[in-house]
CSV table of C-alpha atoms in Angstrom, one decimal:
chain,number,residue,atom,x,y,z
A,293,MET,CA,-203.0,51.3,13.1
A,294,ASP,CA,-205.3,49.4,10.7
A,295,ALA,CA,-207.3,52.1,8.9
A,296,GLU,CA,-210.4,52.1,6.8
A,297,ILE,CA,-211.4,55.1,4.7
A,298,ILE,CA,-215.1,55.8,4.4
A,299,ALA,CA,-216.0,58.4,1.7
A,300,VAL,CA,-219.6,59.7,2.1
A,301,GLY,CA,-221.4,61.2,-0.7
A,302,SER,CA,-224.0,59.9,-3.2
A,303,GLU,CA,-222.2,61.9,-6.0
A,304,LEU,CA,-219.3,59.5,-5.6
A,305,LEU,CA,-221.6,56.5,-6.3
A,306,LEU,CA,-223.2,58.2,-9.4
A,307,GLY,CA,-219.8,58.7,-10.8
A,308,GLN,CA,-220.1,62.5,-11.0
A,309,ILE,CA,-216.8,62.9,-9.1
A,310,ALA,CA,-213.8,60.7,-8.4
A,311,ASN,CA,-212.8,59.6,-4.9
A,312,THR,CA,-209.5,61.3,-4.8
A,313,ASN,CA,-209.7,61.9,-1.1
A,314,ALA,CA,-209.0,58.1,-0.5
A,315,GLN,CA,-206.0,58.1,-2.8
A,316,TYR,CA,-204.5,61.0,-1.1
A,317,LEU,CA,-205.1,59.7,2.5
A,318,SER,CA,-203.7,56.4,1.5
A,319,VAL,CA,-200.5,57.8,0.4
A,320,GLN,CA,-200.3,59.8,3.6
A,321,PHE,CA,-200.9,56.8,5.8
A,322,ALA,CA,-198.4,54.6,3.9
A,323,GLU,CA,-195.8,57.3,4.8
A,324,MET,CA,-196.8,57.1,8.3
A,325,GLY,CA,-196.8,53.3,8.6
A,326,ILE,CA,-200.6,53.2,9.0
A,327,ASN,CA,-202.0,50.1,7.1
A,328,VAL,CA,-205.0,50.9,4.8
A,329,PHE,CA,-206.9,47.6,4.1
A,330,TYR,CA,-210.2,49.0,3.0
A,331,HIS,CA,-211.8,51.8,1.0
A,332,THR,CA,-215.6,52.3,1.4
A,333,VAL,CA,-217.9,54.5,-0.4
A,334,VAL,CA,-221.4,55.1,0.9
A,335,GLY,CA,-224.2,57.4,-0.1
A,336,ASP,CA,-226.0,60.1,1.8
A,337,ASN,CA,-228.1,57.7,3.8
A,338,HIS,CA,-228.3,57.2,7.5
A,339,LYS,CA,-229.0,53.5,7.5
A,340,ARG,CA,-226.3,52.7,5.0
A,341,LEU,CA,-223.7,54.8,6.6
A,342,GLU,CA,-224.2,53.3,10.1
A,343,SER,CA,-224.1,49.8,8.4
A,344,ALA,CA,-220.7,50.7,6.8
A,345,LEU,CA,-219.4,52.1,10.2
A,346,GLU,CA,-220.4,48.8,11.9
A,347,ILE,CA,-218.5,46.7,9.4
A,348,ALA,CA,-215.5,49.1,9.7
A,349,GLU,CA,-215.5,48.6,13.5
A,350,SER,CA,-215.3,45.0,13.2
A,351,ARG,CA,-212.0,45.2,11.3
A,352,SER,CA,-210.2,48.5,11.8
A,353,ASN,CA,-209.0,50.6,14.6
A,354,LEU,CA,-208.8,53.7,12.7
A,355,ILE,CA,-211.8,54.9,10.6
A,356,VAL,CA,-211.4,58.0,8.6
A,357,PHE,CA,-214.6,59.7,6.9
A,358,THR,CA,-214.5,62.3,4.3
A,359,GLY,CA,-217.5,64.3,3.3
A,360,GLY,CA,-221.0,64.8,4.9
A,361,LEU,CA,-220.1,67.8,7.2
A,362,GLY,CA,-221.7,70.5,5.2
A,363,PRO,CA,-224.9,72.5,5.9
A,364,THR,CA,-227.6,70.7,3.9
A,365,LYS,CA,-229.9,67.8,5.2
A,366,ASP,CA,-227.9,65.2,3.2
A,367,ASP,CA,-224.8,66.0,5.1
A,368,LEU,CA,-225.3,63.6,7.8
A,369,THR,CA,-221.8,61.9,8.8
A,370,LYS,CA,-221.4,63.6,12.2
A,371,GLU,CA,-224.9,63.2,13.3
A,372,THR,CA,-224.7,59.5,12.3
A,373,ILE,CA,-221.6,58.9,14.1
A,374,ALA,CA,-222.7,60.8,17.3
A,375,ARG,CA,-225.9,58.8,17.4
A,376,HIS,CA,-223.9,55.6,17.0
A,377,LEU,CA,-221.3,56.5,19.8
A,378,GLY,CA,-224.1,57.8,22.1
A,379,LYS,CA,-222.8,61.4,22.1
A,380,LYS,CA,-224.4,64.7,21.4
A,381,LEU,CA,-223.4,67.4,19.1
A,382,VAL,CA,-222.2,70.6,20.5
A,383,TYR,CA,-221.1,74.0,18.8
A,384,ASP,CA,-217.4,74.6,18.5
A,385,GLU,CA,-217.2,78.3,19.4
A,386,PRO,CA,-214.1,79.2,17.3
A,387,ALA,CA,-215.5,77.6,14.3
A,388,LEU,CA,-218.9,79.2,14.7
A,389,HIS,CA,-217.2,82.6,15.1
A,390,SER,CA,-215.4,82.0,11.8
A,391,ILE,CA,-218.4,81.2,10.0
A,392,GLU,CA,-220.2,84.3,11.3
A,393,GLU,CA,-217.3,86.4,10.5
A,394,TYR,CA,-217.1,85.2,6.9
A,395,PHE,CA,-220.7,86.1,6.3
A,396,ARG,CA,-220.2,89.5,7.9
A,397,LYS,CA,-217.3,90.3,5.7
A,398,THR,CA,-218.9,89.0,2.5
A,399,GLY,CA,-222.2,90.8,3.2
A,400,ARG,CA,-224.2,87.7,2.7
A,401,GLU,CA,-227.2,86.4,4.7
A,402,MET,CA,-226.2,83.6,7.1
A,403,THR,CA,-229.0,81.0,7.2
A,404,GLU,CA,-229.5,78.8,10.1
A,405,ASN,CA,-228.3,75.7,8.5
A,406,ASN,CA,-224.8,77.2,8.0
A,407,ARG,CA,-224.5,77.2,11.9
A,408,LYS,CA,-224.8,73.4,11.4
A,409,GLN,CA,-221.3,73.2,10.2
A,410,ALA,CA,-219.9,74.4,13.4
A,411,LEU,CA,-221.3,71.4,15.2
A,412,ILE,CA,-218.8,68.8,16.6
A,413,ILE,CA,-219.2,65.6,18.4
A,414,ASP,CA,-219.1,66.3,22.1
A,415,GLY,CA,-215.6,65.4,23.5
A,416,SER,CA,-213.8,65.3,20.1
A,417,GLU,CA,-210.6,66.9,19.3
A,418,VAL,CA,-211.1,69.7,16.9
A,419,LEU,CA,-209.3,70.0,13.4
A,420,PRO,CA,-209.6,73.6,12.3
A,421,ASN,CA,-210.7,74.3,8.7
A,422,ASP,CA,-208.5,77.1,7.4
A,423,HIS,CA,-209.7,76.7,3.9
A,424,GLY,CA,-213.6,76.3,4.5
A,425,MET,CA,-216.3,76.4,7.2
A,426,ALA,CA,-216.9,72.8,8.7
A,427,PRO,CA,-214.1,71.8,11.2
A,428,GLY,CA,-213.0,68.3,11.2
A,429,MET,CA,-212.6,66.2,14.3
A,430,VAL,CA,-211.1,63.1,15.9
A,431,ILE,CA,-212.6,61.2,18.8
A,432,LYS,CA,-211.5,57.7,20.4
A,433,GLU,CA,-213.9,55.4,21.8
A,434,LYS,CA,-213.3,51.7,23.1
A,435,GLY,CA,-209.9,51.4,21.2
A,436,ILE,CA,-211.2,52.9,18.0
A,437,THR,CA,-210.2,56.3,16.5
A,438,TYR,CA,-212.8,58.0,14.4
A,439,MET,CA,-211.6,60.9,12.2
A,440,LEU,CA,-214.0,63.1,10.4
A,441,LEU,CA,-212.7,65.4,7.4
A,442,PRO,CA,-214.6,67.5,5.0
A,443,GLY,CA,-215.2,66.2,1.5
A,444,PRO,CA,-213.9,69.0,-0.8
A,445,PRO,CA,-210.1,68.1,-1.5
A,446,LYS,CA,-209.0,71.9,-1.2
A,447,GLU,CA,-210.3,71.7,2.6
A,448,MET,CA,-209.5,68.2,3.4
A,449,GLN,CA,-205.8,68.0,2.1
A,450,PRO,CA,-204.7,71.1,4.0
A,451,MET,CA,-206.6,70.2,7.1
A,452,PHE,CA,-204.9,66.7,7.4
A,453,THR,CA,-201.5,68.0,6.5
A,454,ALA,CA,-201.8,70.7,9.1
A,455,TYR,CA,-203.5,69.1,12.0
A,456,GLY,CA,-204.6,65.4,11.2
A,457,PHE,CA,-201.2,64.1,10.5
A,458,GLU,CA,-199.8,65.1,13.8
A,459,ASN,CA,-202.8,64.1,15.7
A,460,LEU,CA,-202.6,60.6,14.4
A,461,MET,CA,-198.8,60.4,15.0
A,462,LYS,CA,-199.3,61.1,18.7
A,463,LYS,CA,-201.8,58.4,18.9
A,464,MET,CA,-199.6,55.6,17.2
A,465,ASP,CA,-197.8,53.2,19.5
A,466,LYS,CA,-194.7,52.8,17.3
A,467,HIS,CA,-193.7,55.0,14.4
A,468,GLU,CA,-193.1,52.9,11.4
A,469,ARG,CA,-193.3,54.4,7.9
A,470,ILE,CA,-193.7,52.8,4.5
A,471,GLU,CA,-191.5,53.9,1.6
A,472,SER,CA,-192.3,52.9,-2.0
A,473,LYS,CA,-190.6,53.0,-5.3
A,474,VAL,CA,-192.2,52.1,-8.8
A,475,LEU,CA,-190.0,50.6,-11.4
A,476,ARG,CA,-191.4,50.9,-14.8
A,477,PHE,CA,-190.9,48.6,-17.9
A,478,PHE,CA,-191.8,48.4,-21.5
A,479,GLY,CA,-191.4,45.6,-24.1
A,480,ILE,CA,-191.7,42.9,-21.7
A,481,GLY,CA,-195.2,41.1,-20.8
A,482,GLU,CA,-196.2,40.9,-17.1
A,483,SER,CA,-196.1,37.0,-17.1
A,484,LEU,CA,-192.4,37.0,-18.5
A,485,LEU,CA,-191.4,39.6,-16.0
A,486,GLU,CA,-192.8,37.6,-13.2
A,487,THR,CA,-191.0,34.5,-14.3
A,488,LYS,CA,-187.7,36.4,-14.3
A,489,ILE,CA,-188.0,37.5,-10.7
A,490,GLU,CA,-190.3,34.6,-9.5
A,491,ASP,CA,-188.0,33.5,-6.7
A,492,LEU,CA,-187.9,37.1,-5.4
A,493,LEU,CA,-191.5,37.2,-5.4
A,494,ASP,CA,-192.0,34.0,-3.4
A,495,LYS,CA,-189.6,35.0,-0.6
A,496,GLN,CA,-190.7,38.6,-0.3
A,497,THR,CA,-191.5,39.7,3.2
A,498,ASN,CA,-190.1,43.3,3.8
A,499,PRO,CA,-189.6,44.8,1.4
A,500,THR,CA,-192.4,43.6,-0.7
A,501,ILE,CA,-192.8,43.4,-4.6
A,502,ALA,CA,-196.1,44.0,-6.3
A,503,PRO,CA,-196.5,43.6,-10.1
A,504,LEU,CA,-198.9,45.7,-12.2
A,505,ALA,CA,-199.7,45.7,-15.9
A,506,ALA,CA,-201.5,48.4,-18.0
A,507,ASP,CA,-201.5,49.3,-21.6
A,508,GLY,CA,-198.4,47.2,-22.7
A,509,GLU,CA,-196.4,48.5,-19.7
A,510,VAL,CA,-195.4,46.7,-16.6
A,511,THR,CA,-194.5,48.1,-13.2
A,512,LEU,CA,-193.2,46.7,-10.0
A,513,ARG,CA,-193.8,48.6,-6.8
A,514,ILE,CA,-191.1,47.9,-4.1
A,515,SER,CA,-192.4,48.8,-0.6
A,516,ALA,CA,-190.3,48.7,2.6
A,517,LYS,CA,-191.4,49.3,6.3
A,518,HIS,CA,-189.2,50.8,8.9
A,519,SER,CA,-188.9,53.5,11.3
A,520,SER,CA,-186.1,55.1,9.4
A,521,ARG,CA,-186.7,56.5,5.8
A,522,GLU,CA,-182.9,55.9,5.2
A,523,LYS,CA,-183.3,52.3,6.0
A,524,CYS,CA,-186.3,52.0,3.7
A,525,GLU,CA,-184.5,53.5,1.0
A,526,GLU,CA,-181.6,51.1,1.6
A,527,MET,CA,-183.9,48.2,1.5
A,528,ILE,CA,-185.6,49.2,-1.6
A,529,SER,CA,-182.3,49.8,-3.4
A,530,GLU,CA,-181.0,46.3,-2.7
A,531,SER,CA,-184.1,44.9,-4.2
A,532,GLU,CA,-184.0,47.3,-7.1
A,533,LYS,CA,-180.3,46.4,-7.9
A,534,GLU,CA,-181.3,42.7,-8.1
A,535,ILE,CA,-184.3,43.3,-10.2
A,536,LEU,CA,-182.6,45.5,-12.8
A,537,ARG,CA,-179.7,43.0,-13.0
A,538,ARG,CA,-182.3,40.5,-14.5
A,539,VAL,CA,-184.6,42.7,-16.5
A,540,GLY,CA,-182.9,46.0,-16.7
A,541,GLU,CA,-182.9,46.0,-20.5
A,542,PHE,CA,-186.7,46.7,-20.4
A,543,TYR,CA,-186.3,49.4,-17.6
A,544,TYR,CA,-187.2,53.0,-18.5
A,545,GLY,CA,-187.7,54.9,-15.4
A,546,ALA,CA,-189.0,55.2,-11.9
A,547,ASP,CA,-192.1,56.5,-9.9
A,548,GLN,CA,-194.2,59.2,-11.7
A,549,THR,CA,-192.5,59.3,-15.0
A,550,SER,CA,-193.7,57.9,-18.4
A,551,LEU,CA,-192.3,57.0,-21.7
A,552,ILE,CA,-193.2,60.5,-23.1
A,553,LYS,CA,-191.6,62.3,-20.2
A,554,GLU,CA,-188.5,60.2,-20.8
A,555,LEU,CA,-188.3,61.1,-24.5
A,556,VAL,CA,-188.7,64.8,-23.9
A,557,LYS,CA,-186.0,64.5,-21.3
A,558,GLU,CA,-183.7,62.5,-23.6
A,559,LEU,CA,-184.2,65.0,-26.4
A,560,THR,CA,-183.7,68.0,-24.0
A,561,VAL,CA,-180.4,66.6,-22.7
A,562,ARG,CA,-179.2,66.0,-26.3
A,563,LYS,CA,-180.6,69.5,-27.5
A,564,LEU,CA,-182.5,67.9,-30.2
A,565,SER,CA,-185.7,68.9,-32.0
A,566,ILE,CA,-188.4,66.5,-33.0
A,567,SER,CA,-191.3,66.6,-35.5
A,568,ALA,CA,-194.0,64.0,-36.1
A,569,ALA,CA,-196.2,62.7,-38.8
A,570,GLU,CA,-199.2,60.8,-37.6
A,571,SER,CA,-201.9,58.8,-39.4
A,572,LEU,CA,-203.7,56.2,-37.3
A,573,THR,CA,-202.7,58.0,-34.1
A,574,GLY,CA,-204.4,61.1,-35.2
A,575,GLY,CA,-202.1,63.5,-33.4
A,576,MET,CA,-202.1,61.6,-30.1
A,577,PHE,CA,-198.1,61.5,-30.1
A,578,GLN,CA,-198.1,65.3,-30.4
A,579,GLU,CA,-200.9,65.7,-27.7
A,580,GLN,CA,-198.9,63.7,-25.3
A,581,LEU,CA,-195.6,65.4,-26.3
A,582,THR,CA,-197.0,68.8,-25.7
A,583,SER,CA,-198.7,68.1,-22.4
A,584,ILE,CA,-195.1,67.8,-20.9
A,585,PRO,CA,-193.7,71.1,-19.5
A,586,GLY,CA,-190.8,72.1,-21.5
A,587,ALA,CA,-191.8,70.4,-24.6
A,588,GLY,CA,-191.5,73.6,-26.4
A,589,LYS,CA,-187.7,73.4,-26.3
A,590,VAL,CA,-187.7,70.2,-28.5
A,591,PHE,CA,-191.0,70.0,-30.4
A,592,LYS,CA,-191.0,71.7,-33.9
A,593,GLY,CA,-194.5,70.6,-34.8
A,594,GLY,CA,-196.3,68.0,-36.8
A,595,ILE,CA,-198.7,66.8,-39.5
A,596,VAL,CA,-201.7,64.6,-38.9
A,597,SER,CA,-202.0,62.9,-42.4
A,598,TYR,CA,-205.0,60.8,-41.9
A,599,THR,CA,-205.9,60.4,-45.7
A,600,ASN,CA,-203.9,59.3,-48.6
A,601,GLU,CA,-204.4,62.7,-50.2
A,602,VAL,CA,-202.8,64.4,-47.3
A,603,LYS,CA,-199.9,62.0,-47.0
A,604,ALA,CA,-199.2,62.7,-50.8
A,605,GLU,CA,-200.1,66.3,-51.2
A,606,VAL,CA,-199.1,67.8,-47.8
A,607,LEU,CA,-196.6,65.4,-46.4
A,608,GLY,CA,-195.0,64.6,-49.7
A,609,VAL,CA,-195.2,60.6,-49.6
A,610,SER,CA,-194.5,59.6,-53.3
A,611,GLU,CA,-197.6,58.3,-55.3
A,612,ASP,CA,-195.3,55.3,-56.4
A,613,THR,CA,-194.7,54.4,-52.6
A,614,ILE,CA,-198.5,54.4,-52.0
A,615,LYS,CA,-199.4,52.4,-55.2
A,616,LYS,CA,-196.5,49.8,-54.8
A,617,PHE,CA,-196.4,49.3,-51.0
A,618,GLY,CA,-199.6,51.0,-49.6
A,619,VAL,CA,-199.8,53.5,-46.8
A,620,VAL,CA,-199.7,50.7,-44.2
A,621,SER,CA,-196.1,49.8,-44.9
A,622,GLU,CA,-192.5,50.3,-43.9
A,623,GLU,CA,-191.7,52.3,-46.9
A,624,CYS,CA,-194.6,54.7,-46.3
A,625,ALA,CA,-193.5,55.1,-42.7
A,626,LEU,CA,-190.1,56.0,-43.5
A,627,GLU,CA,-191.1,58.5,-46.2
A,628,MET,CA,-193.5,60.0,-43.6
A,629,ALA,CA,-190.7,60.4,-40.9
A,630,GLN,CA,-188.2,61.7,-43.5
A,631,ASN,CA,-190.4,64.3,-45.1
A,632,VAL,CA,-191.8,65.8,-41.9
A,633,ARG,CA,-188.3,66.0,-40.4
A,634,LYS,CA,-187.3,67.9,-43.6
A,635,GLN,CA,-190.2,70.1,-43.9
A,636,LEU,CA,-190.2,71.2,-40.2
A,637,GLY,CA,-186.5,71.5,-40.1
A,638,ALA,CA,-186.3,69.2,-37.0
A,639,ASP,CA,-183.3,66.9,-35.9
A,640,VAL,CA,-185.5,63.8,-35.3
A,641,GLY,CA,-188.6,62.7,-37.4
A,642,ILE,CA,-191.1,60.1,-36.2
A,643,SER,CA,-194.2,58.8,-37.8
A,644,PHE,CA,-197.1,56.4,-37.2
A,645,THR,CA,-199.2,54.6,-39.9
A,646,GLY,CA,-201.3,51.5,-39.6
A,647,VAL,CA,-204.6,49.9,-39.0
A,648,ALA,CA,-206.2,51.0,-35.7
A,649,GLY,CA,-209.6,49.1,-36.4
A,650,PRO,CA,-212.3,48.0,-36.5
A,651,ASP,CA,-211.7,46.9,-40.1
A,652,GLU,CA,-208.8,45.7,-42.0
A,653,GLN,CA,-207.0,48.0,-44.4
A,654,GLU,CA,-205.1,47.2,-47.7
A,655,GLY,CA,-205.5,43.6,-46.9
A,656,LYS,CA,-203.6,44.0,-43.5
A,657,PRO,CA,-205.2,43.0,-40.2
A,658,VAL,CA,-206.3,45.2,-37.6
A,659,GLY,CA,-203.3,46.0,-35.3
A,660,THR,CA,-200.6,46.1,-38.1
A,661,VAL,CA,-198.7,49.3,-37.3
A,662,PHE,CA,-195.4,50.8,-38.7
A,663,VAL,CA,-193.4,53.4,-36.7
A,664,GLY,CA,-190.7,55.2,-38.7
A,665,ILE,CA,-187.8,57.0,-37.2
A,666,VAL,CA,-185.2,59.3,-38.6
A,667,LEU,CA,-182.3,60.3,-36.6
A,668,PRO,CA,-180.0,63.5,-36.7
A,669,ASP,CA,-177.4,61.8,-38.8
A,670,GLY,CA,-180.1,60.8,-41.3
A,671,GLN,CA,-180.0,57.2,-40.4
A,672,SER,CA,-183.5,55.7,-40.5
A,673,VAL,CA,-185.4,52.7,-39.3
A,674,ALA,CA,-188.9,51.4,-39.4
A,675,LYS,CA,-190.5,49.0,-36.9
A,676,GLN,CA,-193.5,46.9,-37.4
A,677,LEU,CA,-196.0,46.1,-34.7
A,678,ASN,CA,-198.7,43.5,-34.6
A,679,LEU,CA,-200.9,44.6,-31.8
A,680,SER,CA,-204.1,43.0,-30.4
A,681,GLY,CA,-206.8,44.9,-28.8
A,682,SER,CA,-209.3,47.6,-29.1
A,683,ARG,CA,-209.1,50.5,-31.7
A,684,ALA,CA,-208.2,52.8,-28.5
A,685,GLN,CA,-205.6,50.4,-27.3
A,686,ASN,CA,-204.0,50.1,-30.7
A,687,ARG,CA,-203.6,53.8,-30.8
A,688,ILE,CA,-202.3,54.3,-27.3
A,689,ARG,CA,-199.8,51.2,-27.6
A,690,SER,CA,-198.7,52.7,-30.9
A,691,VAL,CA,-197.6,55.9,-29.3
A,692,LYS,CA,-195.8,54.1,-26.5
A,693,TYR,CA,-193.8,51.8,-28.9
A,694,GLY,CA,-193.0,54.9,-30.8
A,695,CYS,CA,-191.4,56.5,-27.7
A,696,HIS,CA,-189.9,53.2,-26.7
A,697,TYR,CA,-188.1,52.7,-30.1
A,698,LEU,CA,-187.1,56.1,-30.3
A,699,LEU,CA,-185.5,56.2,-26.8
A,700,HIS,CA,-183.8,53.1,-27.5
A,701,GLN,CA,-182.4,54.5,-30.8
A,702,LEU,CA,-181.2,57.8,-29.1
A,703,LYS,CA,-179.6,56.0,-26.2
A,704,ASN,CA,-177.5,53.8,-28.6
A,705,THR,CA,-176.4,56.7,-30.7
A,706,GLN,CA,-173.3,58.8,-29.5
């Protein structure tokens, strides 16, 4: 099957909500071996929806709609599709009974437009809504399968899992699945990584390898298609081994992990605590760290020392260091890391100081950053970064580099 997902709702076009339904369905379809070639978003307008439907029919044999099944006048998905297919709408009695029973139990008045939610396209297969009112439906006409699902994710996702998945699997001629694995790299640019694996990219068929870069990181998504999950995993593993043989020194984890998650994991395994002193990052490292479940086992606390006064009076950076080297310096970064580690009684100390932008500081250009690290044995190291980008990018990348450097130091320490 070649699928197109059409999300219906003007609120999506206005940016009031994100189209998470398309993301969810794309993941499900990939596992089922259904190709998703197009995502479309259209507002609550009959003519524009019909136009999107006609375009989808010209290029897809599975068209999935999310949204527009509710009780209001702007909920017009099933009306538009029924008219387009020359079908009438009829009441699904179990759905109508369920809606009536809901209003009876809650003691609320049931208005006539709520009955509208029980309407389905005549001849369609019903997908019960166990978490809401409007049922979903599936109808096949002239070789094209149309699936209509409700818009709220809390209704759509369980409906698809319980009923939509099985319905589509029965309609498929062959049951191939697509499995993927995402390899994550840091400290290497996208162009250099691609150069290292250029021959693998050139000859890829199955599995496929897709690079993607974001905020200083590079990922490679390896995807394999086969009827057997085990065979997919075997194919992915073979490609992964060859990739890591070439660029494994920059690899830090797979799939949904992140540098900060890997750092928490490493500290937890080693039973080490950490404290942080931040200047340009303004607490971003600590915010990211504490967003990870289990961070309380490793994180002692931190100090956001944004001004020179706080660096000196609270964090204890010596005035001589500030006068002689400045706060944007290796020496200041090391003192910040050493002092916060000592003050908070942590095993590891890390610090961030530098110029986020938009203006230079102490004669140093925007993007000059120093990361200080002190390990449990007292060994200390400072790393200088020369970043380019916006103020926000410089702060985000500083945190990522800090995680990267600290992970490297920990993994190379017995």
